[in-house]
Amino acid sequence: MSPTIRPRRLRQSAPMRRLVAETRIHPAQLVLPMFVAEGLSEPRPIGSMPGQVQHTLDSAASEVERAIEAGVGGVMLFGVPEAKDAVGSGATDPDGILNRATAFLAERFGDATVIQTDLCLDEFTDHGHCGVLADDGSVDNDATLERYAAMAVAQAESGSQLLGLSGMMDGQVERVRAALDEAGFEQTAILGYSAKYASALYGPFREAVDSSLTGDRKTYQQDPANRREGLREALLDLAEGADIVMVKPASLYLDVLADVAAASDVPVWAYQVSGEYAMVEAAAANGWIDRDRMIAESLTSIVRAGADVVLTYWAIEQAQLLGTHGLGLGTTGARA
């Protein structure tokens, strides 16, 4: 007897698949991470991230302009200083590269996109950790919170509209919120990197920010074995006043992302990190995978799991594709 129920009816053509797609992505759901480096006369390619560069101020402005034209929702800025010290002084210096770049870009584009900044010390410390060190060499949580508070005010003064708290210090959202409010920046939003795991996928990022890290960050970033802990961290950030919560990395932590999305009453974001980008680009360069389909599938899976917004190095490229084809990324297999 022939089947009556035939799910394949809804897969029979590209237009049909597009019509019934459950997951769709808009360009405004994509955020572009960018690296702005001090002392460069021209953009410097990042070897482990083909197609990505450390920007000068001028090239960063051109890239932000491209992102706006493509419909990308915002840009997340990371600073790469020439000089570092034990407490990351450059992070709070108004003339430090991140604050200077933020002011430069916010003045030009702050009305057209959301200028966001990474709030962490790792790019600015000579030891490469995300906080200041205690006498025994461990990261001092509470002393680091005071540095984060100062960073928050400096970044807000520079024009950042959203601060990405990526350091994984206990109580960071509460301390930064208090500092912002005390300084008159009640409207500056906080993105809590709530469930940030100690992942091997950050390798290329170390090159991108000229990291000085030796050792690891396992005492403050989360153990990849722990799922419930990711939700617990997100709930703590929500209780402390986070406007948005984040899961990082994305692709290997879709279970955590789904848990957080189900529990959160604020937007939930995910960061498709440097290693996720590099693996796809490397495999595609060797002819092992279909690059375009893999990018679309990876982004679709992240949004399908519950992300409202994805930080991705493919933001401009994918936004341009969406604008050209008028399709949700979930349907891009029809173009292959």
Coordinates of C-alpha atoms in Angstrom, one line a residue, residues 6-237:
R6 CA 4.5 12.0 2.4
P7 CA 6.8 14.6 4.0
R8 CA 8.7 14.7 0.7
R9 CA 5.9 16.7 -0.8
L10 CA 7.3 19.8 0.9
R11 CA 10.8 19.1 -0.4
Q12 CA 10.1 18.7 -4.1
S13 CA 11.4 22.0 -5.4
A14 CA 13.6 24.9 -4.4
P15 CA 10.6 27.3 -4.2
M16 CA 8.7 24.8 -2.0
R17 CA 11.6 24.3 0.3
R18 CA 12.0 28.1 0.6
L19 CA 8.3 28.5 1.3
V20 CA 8.2 26.0 4.3
A21 CA 11.7 26.7 5.7
E22 CA 11.4 26.9 9.5
T23 CA 14.6 28.9 10.1
R24 CA 15.3 32.2 8.3
I25 CA 18.1 34.7 8.8
H26 CA 18.0 38.4 8.1
P27 CA 21.2 40.4 7.6
A28 CA 20.5 42.4 10.8
Q29 CA 20.9 39.2 12.8
L30 CA 24.6 39.2 11.9
V31 CA 27.4 41.1 13.7
L32 CA 30.9 41.5 12.4
P33 CA 33.8 41.1 14.8
M34 CA 36.8 43.4 13.7
F35 CA 40.3 43.8 14.9
V36 CA 41.9 47.3 14.9
A37 CA 45.6 47.3 15.5
E38 CA 47.9 50.1 16.6
G39 CA 50.9 51.1 14.5
L40 CA 49.8 49.8 11.2
S41 CA 50.1 51.8 7.9
E42 CA 48.0 49.2 6.1
P43 CA 45.8 46.2 7.0
R44 CA 47.7 43.1 8.1
P45 CA 46.4 39.7 7.0
I46 CA 45.7 37.1 9.7
G47 CA 47.3 33.9 8.5
S48 CA 45.1 31.5 10.3
M49 CA 41.9 33.3 9.3
P50 CA 42.1 33.7 5.5
G51 CA 40.2 36.8 4.4
Q52 CA 40.4 38.5 7.8
V53 CA 42.9 41.3 8.7
Q54 CA 44.0 43.5 11.5
H55 CA 42.7 46.9 10.5
T56 CA 44.0 50.4 10.5
L57 CA 41.5 53.1 11.5
D58 CA 40.9 54.0 7.8
S59 CA 40.4 50.4 6.7
A60 CA 38.2 49.7 9.7
A61 CA 36.0 52.7 8.6
S62 CA 35.8 51.2 5.1
E63 CA 34.8 47.8 6.5
V64 CA 32.1 49.3 8.7
E65 CA 30.7 51.2 5.7
R66 CA 30.6 47.9 3.8
A67 CA 28.8 46.2 6.7
I68 CA 26.2 49.0 6.9
E69 CA 25.6 48.8 3.1
A70 CA 25.1 45.0 3.4
G71 CA 22.6 45.4 6.2
V72 CA 24.7 43.9 8.9
G73 CA 23.3 44.6 12.4
G74 CA 26.5 45.8 14.1
V75 CA 30.2 45.5 14.5
M76 CA 32.2 44.2 17.6
L77 CA 35.6 45.9 18.0
F78 CA 38.7 44.3 19.4
G79 CA 41.9 46.4 20.0
V80 CA 45.4 45.2 19.3
P81 CA 47.9 47.5 21.2
E82 CA 51.6 47.9 20.6
A83 CA 52.4 48.0 24.3
K84 CA 51.1 45.8 27.1
D85 CA 51.6 45.7 30.9
A86 CA 50.4 43.7 33.8
V87 CA 47.2 45.5 34.4
G88 CA 46.3 46.3 30.8
S89 CA 46.6 50.1 31.1
G90 CA 45.9 50.6 27.4
A91 CA 42.3 49.3 28.0
T92 CA 41.4 52.4 30.0
D93 CA 43.6 55.0 28.2
P94 CA 41.3 57.3 26.2
D95 CA 44.0 57.3 23.5
G96 CA 44.4 53.5 23.7
I97 CA 43.7 51.8 20.3
L98 CA 40.3 50.3 21.2
N99 CA 39.0 53.5 22.7
R100 CA 40.4 55.6 19.9
A101 CA 39.0 53.3 17.2
T102 CA 35.6 53.3 19.0
A103 CA 35.5 57.1 19.1
F104 CA 36.6 57.3 15.4
L105 CA 34.0 54.9 14.2
A106 CA 31.2 55.9 16.5
E107 CA 31.4 59.5 15.4
R108 CA 31.1 58.4 11.7
F109 CA 28.7 55.5 11.9
G110 CA 27.1 55.6 15.4
D111 CA 23.7 56.6 13.9
A112 CA 23.8 53.9 11.2
T113 CA 24.9 50.8 13.1
V114 CA 25.5 49.5 16.6
I115 CA 29.2 50.1 17.5
Q116 CA 30.1 47.4 20.1
T117 CA 33.3 46.8 22.0
D118 CA 34.9 43.8 23.6
L119 CA 35.4 44.5 27.3
C120 CA 38.3 42.2 28.4
L121 CA 41.9 42.7 29.4
D122 CA 43.5 39.8 27.5
E123 CA 44.5 41.9 24.5
F124 CA 46.1 44.5 26.8
T125 CA 48.0 42.4 29.4
D126 CA 51.6 41.2 29.0
H127 CA 50.6 37.9 30.5
G128 CA 47.6 37.5 28.2
H129 CA 45.1 36.7 30.9
C130 CA 41.6 38.3 31.0
G131 CA 42.3 39.9 34.4
V132 CA 44.9 41.1 36.8
L133 CA 47.0 38.6 38.6
A134 CA 47.3 37.9 42.3
D135 CA 50.7 37.3 43.9
D136 CA 50.4 33.6 43.4
G137 CA 49.8 34.0 39.6
S138 CA 46.1 33.3 39.7
V139 CA 43.6 35.7 38.2
D140 CA 42.2 38.0 40.9
N141 CA 38.5 38.0 40.3
D142 CA 37.5 41.0 42.4
A143 CA 40.5 43.2 41.5
T144 CA 39.7 42.5 37.8
L145 CA 36.2 43.7 38.3
E146 CA 37.5 47.1 39.2
R147 CA 39.5 47.2 36.0
Y148 CA 36.4 46.2 34.1
A149 CA 34.4 49.0 35.7
A150 CA 37.0 51.5 34.5
M151 CA 37.1 49.9 31.1
A152 CA 33.3 50.1 30.8
V153 CA 33.2 53.9 31.5
A154 CA 36.1 54.5 29.1
Q155 CA 34.4 52.6 26.3
A156 CA 31.1 54.3 26.9
E157 CA 32.8 57.7 26.9
S158 CA 34.3 56.7 23.6
G159 CA 30.9 56.0 22.1
S160 CA 30.4 52.3 22.4
Q161 CA 26.7 51.5 22.4
L162 CA 27.0 47.9 23.7
L163 CA 29.8 46.4 25.9
G164 CA 30.7 42.8 25.3
L165 CA 31.8 41.4 28.7
S166 CA 33.9 38.4 27.7
G167 CA 36.2 37.9 30.7
M168 CA 34.1 35.4 32.6
M169 CA 34.7 37.0 36.0
D170 CA 32.1 36.3 38.7
G171 CA 29.9 39.3 39.2
Q172 CA 31.2 41.2 36.1
V173 CA 27.7 42.2 34.8
E174 CA 26.6 43.6 38.2
R175 CA 29.8 45.6 38.7
V176 CA 29.9 47.0 35.2
R177 CA 26.2 48.0 35.3
A178 CA 26.8 49.9 38.5
A179 CA 29.8 51.7 37.1
L180 CA 27.9 52.7 33.9
D181 CA 24.9 54.0 35.8
E182 CA 27.1 55.9 38.3
A183 CA 28.8 57.6 35.4
G184 CA 25.6 58.6 33.7
F185 CA 25.6 55.8 31.0
E186 CA 22.3 54.2 31.9
Q187 CA 21.5 53.7 28.2
T188 CA 24.7 51.8 27.4
A189 CA 23.8 48.1 26.9
I190 CA 25.6 45.1 28.3
L191 CA 26.1 41.9 26.5
G192 CA 27.2 39.2 28.9
Y193 CA 29.4 36.5 27.4
S194 CA 27.6 34.2 29.9
A195 CA 28.5 30.7 28.8
K196 CA 32.0 31.0 27.5
Y197 CA 33.9 27.8 27.3
A198 CA 37.6 27.1 27.5
S199 CA 37.7 25.9 23.9
A200 CA 40.4 24.9 21.5
L201 CA 38.5 26.8 18.9
Y202 CA 40.0 30.1 20.0
G203 CA 43.4 29.3 18.4
P204 CA 43.3 31.6 15.4
F205 CA 42.0 34.5 17.6
R206 CA 45.3 34.4 19.5
E207 CA 47.1 35.4 16.3
A208 CA 44.4 38.0 15.5
V209 CA 45.0 39.9 18.7
D210 CA 48.7 39.1 19.1
S211 CA 48.0 37.3 22.4
S212 CA 50.7 37.0 25.0
L213 CA 49.0 34.1 26.8
T214 CA 51.0 31.2 28.1
G215 CA 49.1 28.4 29.8
D216 CA 45.3 28.4 29.7
R217 CA 42.1 30.0 31.1
K218 CA 40.5 27.0 32.5
T219 CA 40.1 28.5 36.0
Y220 CA 37.6 31.1 34.7
Q221 CA 36.3 29.9 31.4
Q222 CA 33.9 27.0 31.5
D223 CA 34.8 23.3 31.2
P224 CA 33.5 21.9 27.9
A225 CA 32.1 18.9 29.7
N226 CA 29.5 21.0 31.6
R227 CA 26.1 21.8 30.1
R228 CA 24.0 22.8 33.2
E229 CA 26.7 25.2 34.3
G230 CA 26.3 27.1 31.0
L231 CA 22.6 27.8 31.8
R232 CA 23.5 28.6 35.4
E233 CA 26.0 31.3 34.3
A234 CA 23.4 32.8 31.9
L235 CA 20.8 33.0 34.7
L236 CA 23.3 34.7 36.9
D237 CA 24.0 37.3 34.2

